[in-house]
mmCIF file of C-alpha atoms and ligand atoms in Angstrom:
data_model
loop_
_atom_site.group_PDB
_atom_site.id
_atom_site.type_symbol
_atom_site.label_atom_id
_atom_site.label_comp_id
_atom_site.label_asym_id
_atom_site.label_seq_id
_atom_site.Cartn_x
_atom_site.Cartn_y
_atom_site.Cartn_z
ATOM 1 C CA MET A 1 9.220 28.481 41.875
ATOM 2 C CA HIS A 2 12.850 27.702 41.224
ATOM 3 C CA ASP A 3 14.224 28.298 37.728
ATOM 4 C CA LEU A 4 15.076 24.604 37.364
ATOM 5 C CA THR A 5 11.430 23.711 37.961
ATOM 6 C CA ARG A 6 10.289 26.454 35.574
ATOM 7 C CA CYS A 7 12.470 24.879 32.921
ATOM 8 C CA VAL A 8 10.559 21.609 32.966
ATOM 9 C CA GLN A 9 7.022 22.918 33.565
ATOM 10 C CA HIS A 10 5.712 24.624 30.453
ATOM 11 C CA PRO A 11 3.390 27.522 31.316
ATOM 12 C CA GLU A 12 -0.224 27.171 30.189
ATOM 13 C CA VAL A 13 -1.114 29.654 27.448
ATOM 14 C CA SER A 14 -4.440 30.642 25.978
ATOM 15 C CA HIS A 15 -5.724 28.892 22.861
ATOM 16 C CA GLU A 16 -8.601 31.344 22.677
ATOM 17 C CA GLY A 17 -9.094 32.648 19.142
ATOM 18 C CA PHE A 18 -6.502 30.290 17.690
ATOM 19 C CA ARG A 19 -8.077 28.078 15.076
ATOM 20 C CA SER A 20 -5.531 26.594 12.721
ATOM 21 C CA LEU A 21 -6.335 24.404 9.722
ATOM 22 C CA THR A 22 -3.544 22.000 10.619
ATOM 23 C CA VAL A 23 -3.394 19.100 13.030
ATOM 24 C CA PRO A 24 -1.026 19.569 16.001
ATOM 25 C CA THR A 25 1.795 17.037 16.289
ATOM 26 C CA TYR A 26 1.446 15.544 19.756
ATOM 27 C CA ARG A 27 4.614 13.782 20.831
ATOM 28 C CA ALA A 28 4.313 11.640 23.919
ATOM 29 C CA SER A 29 5.589 8.568 25.638
ATOM 30 C CA THR A 30 3.937 9.013 29.018
ATOM 31 C CA ILE A 31 0.673 10.836 29.467
ATOM 32 C CA THR A 32 -0.417 12.188 32.828
ATOM 33 C CA TYR A 33 -3.602 11.744 34.839
ATOM 34 C CA PRO A 34 -5.520 14.305 36.853
ATOM 35 C CA ASP A 35 -5.705 12.103 39.951
ATOM 36 C CA ALA A 36 -4.581 8.783 41.373
ATOM 37 C CA GLU A 37 -7.996 7.219 40.765
ATOM 38 C CA SER A 38 -7.930 7.823 37.015
ATOM 39 C CA PHE A 39 -4.336 6.573 36.915
ATOM 40 C CA ALA A 40 -5.360 3.361 38.647
ATOM 41 C CA ALA A 41 -8.304 2.974 36.275
ATOM 42 C CA ARG A 42 -6.343 3.693 33.071
ATOM 43 C CA GLY A 43 -6.662 0.071 31.957
ATOM 44 C CA THR A 44 -10.397 0.588 31.539
ATOM 45 C CA ARG A 45 -9.994 3.364 28.971
ATOM 46 C CA GLY A 46 -9.982 0.856 26.118
ATOM 47 C CA PHE A 47 -8.394 1.137 22.699
ATOM 48 C CA ASP A 48 -10.153 4.412 21.904
ATOM 49 C CA GLY A 49 -8.891 6.110 25.061
ATOM 50 C CA TYR A 50 -5.419 7.469 25.737
ATOM 51 C CA THR A 51 -3.108 5.526 28.045
ATOM 52 C CA TYR A 52 0.388 5.692 26.578
ATOM 53 C CA GLY A 53 1.951 7.410 23.572
ATOM 54 C CA LEU A 54 2.691 4.071 21.933
ATOM 55 C CA HIS A 55 -0.996 3.193 21.825
ATOM 56 C CA GLY A 56 -2.271 6.458 20.370
ATOM 57 C CA THR A 57 -2.091 10.234 20.412
ATOM 58 C CA PRO A 58 -4.641 12.740 19.089
ATOM 59 C CA THR A 59 -2.435 13.172 15.996
ATOM 60 C CA MET A 60 -2.735 9.451 15.233
ATOM 61 C CA ARG A 61 -6.464 9.450 15.914
ATOM 62 C CA VAL A 62 -7.005 12.090 13.230
ATOM 63 C CA LEU A 63 -5.295 10.016 10.525
ATOM 64 C CA GLU A 64 -7.058 6.864 11.732
ATOM 65 C CA ALA A 65 -10.434 8.629 11.553
ATOM 66 C CA GLN A 66 -9.633 10.014 8.116
ATOM 67 C CA MET A 67 -8.720 6.596 6.689
ATOM 68 C CA THR A 68 -11.779 5.080 8.374
ATOM 69 C CA ALA A 69 -14.054 7.662 6.756
ATOM 70 C CA LEU A 70 -12.438 7.264 3.325
ATOM 71 C CA HIS A 71 -12.849 3.479 3.458
ATOM 72 C CA GLY A 72 -16.328 3.483 4.981
ATOM 73 C CA GLY A 73 -15.093 1.375 7.909
ATOM 74 C CA VAL A 74 -15.457 1.591 11.688
ATOM 75 C CA ARG A 75 -11.817 1.736 12.834
ATOM 76 C CA THR A 76 -8.285 1.978 11.421
ATOM 77 C CA VAL A 77 -5.015 0.886 12.987
ATOM 78 C CA LEU A 78 -1.734 2.516 12.028
ATOM 79 C CA VAL A 79 1.524 0.602 11.752
ATOM 80 C CA PRO A 80 5.097 1.598 10.832
ATOM 81 C CA SER A 81 5.022 0.345 7.214
ATOM 82 C CA GLY A 82 2.857 -1.082 4.464
ATOM 83 C CA GLN A 83 4.640 -4.409 4.915
ATOM 84 C CA MET A 84 3.672 -4.413 8.591
ATOM 85 C CA ALA A 85 0.054 -3.679 7.657
ATOM 86 C CA VAL A 86 -0.118 -6.943 5.703
ATOM 87 C CA MET A 87 1.834 -8.878 8.316
ATOM 88 C CA LEU A 88 -0.292 -7.595 11.188
ATOM 89 C CA VAL A 89 -3.362 -9.146 9.577
ATOM 90 C CA PHE A 90 -1.488 -12.405 8.913
ATOM 91 C CA LEU A 91 0.017 -12.619 12.419
ATOM 92 C CA THR A 92 -3.232 -11.715 14.171
ATOM 93 C CA PHE A 93 -5.566 -14.043 12.309
ATOM 94 C CA LEU A 94 -3.342 -17.013 11.415
ATOM 95 C CA ALA A 95 -2.079 -19.601 13.889
ATOM 96 C CA PRO A 96 0.287 -22.537 13.327
ATOM 97 C CA GLY A 97 -1.475 -25.078 11.102
ATOM 98 C CA ASP A 98 -3.512 -22.412 9.292
ATOM 99 C CA ARG A 99 -3.329 -21.594 5.622
ATOM 100 C CA VAL A 100 -3.566 -18.277 3.788
ATOM 101 C CA LEU A 101 -4.244 -17.955 0.056
ATOM 102 C CA VAL A 102 -2.014 -15.339 -1.545
ATOM 103 C CA PRO A 103 -2.112 -14.055 -5.156
ATOM 104 C CA ASP A 104 0.888 -15.045 -7.267
ATOM 105 C CA ASN A 105 1.618 -11.371 -8.076
ATOM 106 C CA VAL A 106 1.643 -10.261 -4.415
ATOM 107 C CA TYR A 107 4.017 -7.513 -3.195
ATOM 108 C CA SER A 108 7.464 -9.109 -3.017
ATOM 109 C CA GLY A 109 7.860 -8.382 0.695
ATOM 110 C CA VAL A 110 4.834 -10.555 1.446
ATOM 111 C CA ARG A 111 6.176 -13.391 -0.712
ATOM 112 C CA GLY A 112 9.450 -13.090 1.214
ATOM 113 C CA ALA A 113 7.639 -13.238 4.567
ATOM 114 C CA CYS A 114 5.789 -16.400 3.489
ATOM 115 C CA ARG A 115 9.078 -18.066 2.603
ATOM 116 C CA ASP A 116 11.395 -16.680 5.305
ATOM 117 C CA TYR A 117 9.183 -16.384 8.368
ATOM 118 C CA LEU A 118 5.673 -17.793 8.186
ATOM 119 C CA ALA A 119 6.611 -21.235 6.821
ATOM 120 C CA SER A 120 8.925 -21.983 9.746
ATOM 121 C CA ARG A 121 6.109 -21.004 12.119
ATOM 122 C CA GLY A 122 3.701 -23.505 10.591
ATOM 123 C CA ILE A 123 1.659 -20.995 8.595
ATOM 124 C CA GLU A 124 1.276 -22.130 5.019
ATOM 125 C CA CYS A 125 0.977 -19.621 2.178
ATOM 126 C CA THR A 126 -0.627 -21.092 -0.924
ATOM 127 C CA PHE A 127 -0.191 -18.979 -4.031
ATOM 128 C CA TYR A 128 -3.063 -18.731 -6.494
ATOM 129 C CA ASP A 129 -3.658 -17.328 -9.958
ATOM 130 C CA PRO A 130 -4.782 -13.711 -9.389
ATOM 131 C CA LEU A 131 -7.410 -14.189 -12.122
ATOM 132 C CA ILE A 132 -8.975 -17.177 -10.339
ATOM 133 C CA GLY A 133 -12.173 -15.279 -9.408
ATOM 134 C CA ALA A 134 -14.913 -17.470 -7.904
ATOM 135 C CA GLY A 135 -12.654 -20.492 -8.549
ATOM 136 C CA ILE A 136 -10.922 -19.581 -5.278
ATOM 137 C CA ALA A 137 -13.616 -21.761 -3.657
ATOM 138 C CA ASP A 138 -11.769 -24.887 -4.850
ATOM 139 C CA LEU A 139 -8.648 -23.882 -2.893
ATOM 140 C CA ILE A 140 -10.406 -23.240 0.417
ATOM 141 C CA ASP A 141 -10.116 -26.090 2.890
ATOM 142 C CA ASP A 142 -10.765 -26.319 6.631
ATOM 143 C CA ARG A 143 -7.303 -24.960 7.397
ATOM 144 C CA THR A 144 -7.785 -21.850 5.242
ATOM 145 C CA LYS A 145 -8.398 -18.854 7.514
ATOM 146 C CA LEU A 146 -7.574 -15.917 5.260
ATOM 147 C CA VAL A 147 -7.705 -15.012 1.574
ATOM 148 C CA TRP A 148 -5.402 -12.163 0.591
ATOM 149 C CA VAL A 149 -5.925 -10.065 -2.543
ATOM 150 C CA GLU A 150 -3.849 -7.305 -4.094
ATOM 151 C CA SER A 151 -5.232 -5.563 -7.153
ATOM 152 C CA PRO A 152 -3.763 -4.545 -9.503
ATOM 153 C CA GLY A 153 -0.936 -6.895 -8.546
ATOM 154 C CA SER A 154 2.662 -5.810 -8.052
ATOM 155 C CA GLY A 155 4.757 -5.644 -11.226
ATOM 156 C CA THR A 156 2.461 -7.464 -13.637
ATOM 157 C CA MET A 157 -0.702 -5.464 -12.813
ATOM 158 C CA GLU A 158 -3.382 -8.181 -13.130
ATOM 159 C CA VAL A 159 -6.715 -6.875 -11.811
ATOM 160 C CA GLN A 160 -8.650 -9.279 -9.582
ATOM 161 C CA ASP A 161 -12.388 -9.999 -9.447
ATOM 162 C CA ILE A 162 -12.493 -9.050 -5.774
ATOM 163 C CA PRO A 163 -16.298 -9.257 -5.311
ATOM 164 C CA ALA A 164 -16.311 -12.841 -6.670
ATOM 165 C CA ILE A 165 -13.336 -13.879 -4.515
ATOM 166 C CA ALA A 166 -14.797 -12.250 -1.397
ATOM 167 C CA HIS A 167 -18.198 -13.839 -2.007
ATOM 168 C CA ALA A 168 -16.681 -17.323 -2.314
ATOM 169 C CA ALA A 169 -14.527 -16.845 0.791
ATOM 170 C CA LYS A 170 -17.385 -15.491 2.896
ATOM 171 C CA ALA A 171 -19.526 -18.475 1.927
ATOM 172 C CA ARG A 172 -16.903 -20.609 3.723
ATOM 173 C CA GLY A 173 -16.532 -18.217 6.659
ATOM 174 C CA VAL A 174 -13.015 -17.179 5.612
ATOM 175 C CA LEU A 175 -11.686 -13.650 6.173
ATOM 176 C CA VAL A 176 -10.614 -11.563 3.158
ATOM 177 C CA GLY A 177 -7.938 -8.857 3.198
ATOM 178 C CA CYS A 178 -6.993 -6.492 0.387
ATOM 179 C CA ASP A 179 -3.744 -4.616 -0.210
ATOM 180 C CA ASN A 180 -5.228 -1.497 -1.797
ATOM 181 C CA THR A 181 -2.047 0.565 -2.184
ATOM 182 C CA TRP A 182 -2.219 1.175 -5.966
ATOM 183 C CA CYS A 183 -5.856 2.337 -5.803
ATOM 184 C CA THR A 184 -5.960 4.191 -2.496
ATOM 185 C CA PRO A 185 -9.489 4.589 -1.088
ATOM 186 C CA LEU A 186 -10.060 7.280 -3.729
ATOM 187 C CA LEU A 187 -10.203 4.693 -6.534
ATOM 188 C CA PHE A 188 -11.414 1.557 -4.733
ATOM 189 C CA LYS A 189 -12.937 0.785 -1.347
ATOM 190 C CA PRO A 190 -12.359 -2.914 -0.548
ATOM 191 C CA LEU A 191 -14.748 -2.930 2.426
ATOM 192 C CA GLU A 192 -17.620 -2.029 0.068
ATOM 193 C CA HIS A 193 -16.752 -5.030 -2.106
ATOM 194 C CA GLY A 194 -16.864 -7.736 0.531
ATOM 195 C CA CYS A 195 -13.395 -7.510 2.089
ATOM 196 C CA ASP A 196 -12.837 -7.518 5.852
ATOM 197 C CA PHE A 197 -9.514 -5.643 5.780
ATOM 198 C CA ALA A 198 -8.406 -2.697 3.635
ATOM 199 C CA SER A 199 -4.648 -2.452 3.926
ATOM 200 C CA GLU A 200 -2.677 0.541 2.632
ATOM 201 C CA ALA A 201 0.995 1.407 2.342
ATOM 202 C CA LEU A 202 0.547 5.070 3.342
ATOM 203 C CA THR A 203 4.223 5.327 2.394
ATOM 204 C CA LYS A 204 3.062 5.650 -1.215
ATOM 205 C CA TYR A 205 0.257 8.006 -2.306
ATOM 206 C CA VAL A 206 -0.892 9.229 1.117
ATOM 207 C CA GLY A 207 2.648 10.270 2.108
ATOM 208 C CA GLY A 208 3.264 11.331 -1.461
ATOM 209 C CA HIS A 209 6.785 12.730 -1.021
ATOM 210 C CA SER A 210 9.093 9.702 -0.559
ATOM 211 C CA ASP A 211 9.923 10.790 2.971
ATOM 212 C CA LEU A 212 7.882 8.641 5.326
ATOM 213 C CA LEU A 213 6.961 5.026 6.064
ATOM 214 C CA LEU A 214 3.525 4.096 7.400
ATOM 215 C CA GLY A 215 0.786 1.541 6.893
ATOM 216 C CA SER A 216 -2.866 1.265 7.823
ATOM 217 C CA ILE A 217 -5.544 -1.387 8.121
ATOM 218 C CA THR A 218 -9.200 -0.356 8.112
ATOM 219 C CA VAL A 219 -11.985 -2.722 9.184
ATOM 220 C CA LYS A 220 -15.771 -2.610 9.349
ATOM 221 C CA ASP A 221 -16.003 -5.031 12.297
ATOM 222 C CA ILE A 222 -14.698 -3.575 15.544
ATOM 223 C CA GLU A 223 -13.850 -7.019 16.911
ATOM 224 C CA LEU A 224 -11.174 -7.424 14.209
ATOM 225 C CA ARG A 225 -9.634 -4.140 15.297
ATOM 226 C CA GLN A 226 -9.583 -5.185 18.966
ATOM 227 C CA ARG A 227 -7.683 -8.347 18.045
ATOM 228 C CA MET A 228 -5.103 -6.437 15.998
ATOM 229 C CA LYS A 229 -4.593 -3.904 18.814
ATOM 230 C CA VAL A 230 -3.918 -6.754 21.245
ATOM 231 C CA VAL A 231 -1.136 -7.989 18.951
ATOM 232 C CA LEU A 232 0.339 -4.491 18.450
ATOM 233 C CA ARG A 233 0.385 -4.064 22.212
ATOM 234 C CA ALA A 234 2.081 -7.425 22.683
ATOM 235 C CA PHE A 235 4.781 -6.518 20.172
ATOM 236 C CA GLY A 236 5.123 -2.936 21.449
ATOM 237 C CA VAL A 237 4.519 -1.510 17.997
ATOM 238 C CA GLY A 238 3.453 2.096 17.524
ATOM 239 C CA VAL A 239 4.007 4.876 15.006
ATOM 240 C CA SER A 240 5.807 8.197 15.212
ATOM 241 C CA PRO A 241 3.623 11.313 15.463
ATOM 242 C CA ASP A 242 6.026 13.071 13.102
ATOM 243 C CA GLU A 243 5.450 10.454 10.411
ATOM 244 C CA VAL A 244 1.719 10.727 10.972
ATOM 245 C CA SER A 245 1.926 14.489 10.752
ATOM 246 C CA LEU A 246 3.644 14.233 7.346
ATOM 247 C CA ALA A 247 0.974 11.769 6.211
ATOM 248 C CA LEU A 248 -1.754 14.216 7.314
ATOM 249 C CA ARG A 249 -0.135 16.848 5.130
ATOM 250 C CA GLY A 250 0.281 14.446 2.217
ATOM 251 C CA ILE A 251 -3.301 13.209 2.251
ATOM 252 C CA GLU A 252 -4.602 16.741 1.643
ATOM 253 C CA THR A 253 -3.110 16.794 -1.859
ATOM 254 C CA MET A 254 -3.547 13.096 -2.661
ATOM 255 C CA GLY A 255 -6.630 13.702 -4.808
ATOM 256 C CA VAL A 256 -4.964 16.131 -7.216
ATOM 257 C CA ARG A 257 -1.707 14.184 -7.304
ATOM 258 C CA LEU A 258 -3.457 10.903 -8.046
ATOM 259 C CA ALA A 259 -5.694 12.424 -10.734
ATOM 260 C CA HIS A 260 -2.613 13.871 -12.417
ATOM 261 C CA VAL A 261 -0.388 10.777 -12.326
ATOM 262 C CA GLY A 262 -3.331 8.592 -13.337
ATOM 263 C CA ARG A 263 -4.004 10.685 -16.427
ATOM 264 C CA VAL A 264 -0.332 10.817 -17.453
ATOM 265 C CA SER A 265 0.193 7.087 -16.844
ATOM 266 C CA GLU A 266 -2.797 6.268 -19.081
ATOM 267 C CA THR A 267 -1.527 8.598 -21.825
ATOM 268 C CA PHE A 268 1.959 7.092 -21.708
ATOM 269 C CA ALA A 269 0.622 3.518 -21.570
ATOM 270 C CA ARG A 270 -1.361 4.094 -24.782
ATOM 271 C CA ARG A 271 1.613 5.682 -26.546
ATOM 272 C CA LEU A 272 4.122 3.036 -25.459
ATOM 273 C CA ARG A 273 1.827 0.258 -26.695
ATOM 274 C CA ASP A 274 2.625 1.199 -30.297
ATOM 275 C CA HIS A 275 6.409 1.344 -29.897
ATOM 276 C CA PRO A 276 8.335 -1.311 -31.864
ATOM 277 C CA LEU A 277 10.589 -2.166 -28.887
ATOM 278 C CA VAL A 278 7.655 -2.704 -26.519
ATOM 279 C CA GLU A 279 6.199 -6.216 -26.419
ATOM 280 C CA ARG A 280 3.378 -5.471 -23.945
ATOM 281 C CA VAL A 281 2.162 -2.635 -21.790
ATOM 282 C CA LEU A 282 0.719 -3.781 -18.467
ATOM 283 C CA HIS A 283 -1.687 -1.040 -17.409
ATOM 284 C CA PRO A 284 -5.185 -1.813 -16.080
ATOM 285 C CA CYS A 285 -6.723 0.833 -18.381
ATOM 286 C CA LEU A 286 -5.765 -1.179 -21.490
ATOM 287 C CA PRO A 287 -8.095 -3.957 -22.676
ATOM 288 C CA SER A 288 -4.978 -6.147 -23.144
ATOM 289 C CA CYS A 289 -4.231 -6.038 -19.387
ATOM 290 C CA PRO A 290 -5.409 -9.245 -17.666
ATOM 291 C CA GLY A 291 -8.485 -8.368 -15.598
ATOM 292 C CA HIS A 292 -9.081 -5.061 -17.425
ATOM 293 C CA GLU A 293 -12.841 -5.729 -17.261
ATOM 294 C CA PHE A 294 -12.714 -5.737 -13.442
ATOM 295 C CA TRP A 295 -10.799 -2.452 -13.465
ATOM 296 C CA ALA A 296 -13.498 -0.982 -15.726
ATOM 297 C CA ARG A 297 -16.274 -2.360 -13.516
ATOM 298 C CA ASP A 298 -14.921 -1.743 -9.999
ATOM 299 C CA ILE A 299 -12.086 0.810 -10.003
ATOM 300 C CA LYS A 300 -12.733 4.515 -10.485
ATOM 301 C CA GLY A 301 -9.559 5.437 -12.364
ATOM 302 C CA SER A 302 -5.829 4.878 -12.600
ATOM 303 C CA GLY A 303 -2.852 5.206 -10.341
ATOM 304 C CA GLY A 304 0.495 6.266 -11.744
ATOM 305 C CA VAL A 305 2.232 2.884 -11.704
ATOM 306 C CA PHE A 306 2.382 0.494 -14.641
ATOM 307 C CA SER A 307 4.864 -1.795 -16.375
ATOM 308 C CA ILE A 308 6.183 -2.403 -19.847
ATOM 309 C CA VAL A 309 7.620 -5.622 -21.214
ATOM 310 C CA LEU A 310 10.416 -5.004 -23.714
ATOM 311 C CA LYS A 311 10.937 -7.066 -26.853
ATOM 312 C CA PRO A 312 13.593 -9.744 -26.286
ATOM 313 C CA GLY A 313 16.998 -8.319 -27.191
ATOM 314 C CA ALA A 314 16.171 -4.790 -26.033
ATOM 315 C CA GLU A 315 17.767 -5.547 -22.659
ATOM 316 C CA ALA A 316 21.255 -5.572 -24.217
ATOM 317 C CA ALA A 317 21.697 -1.849 -23.539
ATOM 318 C CA LEU A 318 19.256 -1.607 -20.627
ATOM 319 C CA ASN A 319 21.570 -0.775 -17.736
ATOM 320 C CA PRO A 320 23.472 2.112 -19.375
ATOM 321 C CA ALA A 321 20.235 3.393 -20.934
ATOM 322 C CA LEU A 322 18.568 3.540 -17.512
ATOM 323 C CA THR A 323 21.600 5.201 -15.950
ATOM 324 C CA ALA A 324 21.511 7.865 -18.677
ATOM 325 C CA MET A 325 17.931 8.910 -17.842
ATOM 326 C CA LYS A 326 17.694 12.514 -16.679
ATOM 327 C CA VAL A 327 14.203 12.881 -15.243
ATOM 328 C CA PHE A 328 13.226 9.404 -14.068
ATOM 329 C CA ALA A 329 15.127 8.155 -11.027
ATOM 330 C CA ILE A 330 15.911 4.476 -10.546
ATOM 331 C CA GLY A 331 14.088 3.283 -7.439
ATOM 332 C CA ALA A 332 11.394 1.035 -6.032
ATOM 333 C CA SER A 333 9.171 2.846 -3.514
ATOM 334 C CA TRP A 334 6.758 4.751 -5.737
ATOM 335 C CA GLY A 335 4.015 7.259 -4.952
ATOM 336 C CA GLY A 336 6.180 10.368 -4.472
ATOM 337 C CA THR A 337 6.581 13.499 -6.567
ATOM 338 C CA ARG A 338 9.550 12.074 -8.501
ATOM 339 C CA SER A 339 9.023 9.654 -11.372
ATOM 340 C CA LEU A 340 10.705 6.296 -10.955
ATOM 341 C CA ILE A 341 11.710 3.461 -13.221
ATOM 342 C CA ALA A 342 13.077 0.050 -12.257
ATOM 343 C CA PRO A 343 13.646 -3.343 -13.851
ATOM 344 C CA MET A 344 11.479 -6.025 -12.224
ATOM 345 C CA ALA A 345 12.557 -9.621 -11.703
ATOM 346 C CA VAL A 346 9.255 -11.432 -12.188
ATOM 347 C CA LYS A 347 10.280 -14.878 -13.440
ATOM 348 C CA GLY A 348 11.478 -16.300 -10.123
ATOM 349 C CA ASP A 349 8.481 -14.784 -8.345
ATOM 350 C CA ARG A 350 5.676 -16.687 -10.060
ATOM 351 C CA ALA A 351 4.697 -20.046 -8.589
ATOM 352 C CA VAL A 352 1.361 -20.720 -10.316
ATOM 353 C CA ASN A 353 1.493 -19.421 -13.876
ATOM 354 C CA PRO A 354 5.107 -19.305 -15.042
ATOM 355 C CA TRP A 355 5.979 -15.928 -16.577
ATOM 356 C CA THR A 356 6.701 -16.708 -20.242
ATOM 357 C CA ASN A 357 7.660 -13.315 -21.676
ATOM 358 C CA GLU A 358 11.397 -13.322 -22.346
ATOM 359 C CA GLY A 359 11.852 -9.550 -22.486
ATOM 360 C CA ALA A 360 12.835 -7.357 -19.540
ATOM 361 C CA ILE A 361 10.042 -5.787 -17.462
ATOM 362 C CA LEU A 362 10.300 -2.147 -16.452
ATOM 363 C CA ARG A 363 8.031 -0.714 -13.792
ATOM 364 C CA ILE A 364 7.267 2.951 -14.248
ATOM 365 C CA SER A 365 5.851 5.278 -11.607
ATOM 366 C CA ILE A 366 4.713 8.660 -12.846
ATOM 367 C CA GLY A 367 5.441 11.655 -10.627
ATOM 368 C CA LEU A 368 4.734 15.367 -10.878
ATOM 369 C CA GLU A 369 7.385 16.491 -13.360
ATOM 370 C CA GLN A 370 6.212 18.214 -16.548
ATOM 371 C CA GLU A 371 4.702 15.667 -18.907
ATOM 372 C CA GLY A 372 6.873 16.601 -21.916
ATOM 373 C CA ASP A 373 10.067 16.273 -19.879
ATOM 374 C CA LEU A 374 9.017 12.802 -18.780
ATOM 375 C CA TRP A 375 8.042 11.667 -22.248
ATOM 376 C CA GLY A 376 11.317 12.994 -23.688
ATOM 377 C CA ASP A 377 13.240 10.967 -21.100
ATOM 378 C CA LEU A 378 11.306 7.799 -22.008
ATOM 379 C CA GLU A 379 11.874 8.432 -25.724
ATOM 380 C CA ASN A 380 15.603 8.766 -25.098
ATOM 381 C CA LEU A 381 15.535 5.478 -23.190
ATOM 382 C CA LEU A 382 13.858 3.726 -26.124
ATOM 383 C CA VAL A 383 16.260 5.259 -28.642
ATOM 384 C CA ALA A 384 19.211 4.031 -26.541
ATOM 385 C CA LEU A 385 17.642 0.559 -26.268
ATOM 386 C CA GLY A 386 17.041 0.515 -30.022
ATOM 387 C CA ALA A 387 20.667 1.424 -30.752
ATOM 388 C CA GLY A 388 21.789 -1.306 -28.342
ATOM 389 C CA THR A 389 19.544 -3.862 -30.057
ATOM 390 C CA ILE A 390 21.022 -3.070 -33.487
ATOM 391 C CA GLN A 391 24.554 -3.241 -32.077
ATOM 392 C CA ALA A 392 23.905 -6.594 -30.391
ATOM 393 C CA ALA A 393 22.477 -8.024 -33.624
ATOM 394 C CA ALA A 394 25.471 -6.844 -35.718
HETATM 395 C C1 PLP B 1 5.179 -0.497 -1.133
HETATM 396 C C2 PLP B 1 4.140 -1.519 -0.950
HETATM 397 C C3 PLP B 1 4.000 -2.183 0.266
HETATM 398 C C4 PLP B 1 4.944 -1.976 1.418
HETATM 399 O O1 PLP B 1 4.926 -0.684 1.919
HETATM 400 P P1 PLP B 1 6.143 -0.179 2.846
HETATM 401 O O2 PLP B 1 5.566 0.963 3.573
HETATM 402 O O3 PLP B 1 7.242 0.184 1.902
HETATM 403 O O4 PLP B 1 6.501 -1.329 3.731
HETATM 404 C C5 PLP B 1 2.991 -3.117 0.399
HETATM 405 N N1 PLP B 1 2.153 -3.362 -0.626
HETATM 406 C C6 PLP B 1 2.249 -2.739 -1.810
HETATM 407 C C7 PLP B 1 1.290 -3.065 -2.886
HETATM 408 C C8 PLP B 1 3.251 -1.800 -2.009
HETATM 409 O O5 PLP B 1 3.367 -1.204 -3.196
#
């Protein structure tokens, strides 16, 4: 064999005796076939078989199977982001003329898609009060094909009565999808509470290190998965095996990370509640959080993300006080090892129940830094806000 041929044909080596605990990262566009017959018949391999790197590699199958097992579903599809996970369900199951019911506190990217893309394609998003519960029945008409839930909701953290919503939707033959990113399947399994789709931004707690973007949708009805795969194929959407490989590493430590940030976020939420500059703490573990009873009934614990509403006036010194923080970073995409803080613009993003609190809202995501360092940084923030408030009043 010529050296040039040797260069492109990797020699086969033994795998005998090699049993690693890690999942190999299989990179592939094309895959090859043992004979012309199997090549010709590749179309019959179905969505569980291998035909092309875009449609699945063994690395992807491992993460899919892991999410499926965690959610108690039958199949999972992977997509390049959490936003795409939500949109894949919308684009697969909604046609022009259809309506989807969306909670008023939905992830801002979904609200943006309703306004900037779906409306012009004849798909109507109707926002509803996240605390509507069984009352969702009154909003379902013949055009309604999907009810979306997200609990706790983005920014304002209302917890939804998902079993009641799902029950009412099912009674009308309407599909129900849940964005479960805050909970992860470790704290809540939407498919066990009547939902048809469990959507996750794996970018957050599964990835866990702020260095990847991925989403997943798990279903308990294989037909729903077939329909989503048809759409992914049509769009030519797949995920990178390297991203999946990072997610497979991240998911191994998700349990200990989530338990830690959940405990610290609850501790901080209780402490912040008593601070004179804090108007409200929005954390599902507190009885004052709207829907707290559903958190206590359905959800097994806490994630690390919650919000505080400052007393009006405290925002005078907010920007420099945030900039001066030493441990918290200012940023939006939570779920990594670093703690984040960010002001949230909620007012313009509520269509059903106008947001009436005047004070600024800060969203806090707890990471893995030492608890005392984090608390000290938050105390410094509040001291700086307090000084600013006094100055503004003088
Ligand atoms: C971050 C997030 C998303 C979007 O995930 P990306 O991977 O960043 O697109 C969707 N839903 C919720 C609740 C999120 O927090």
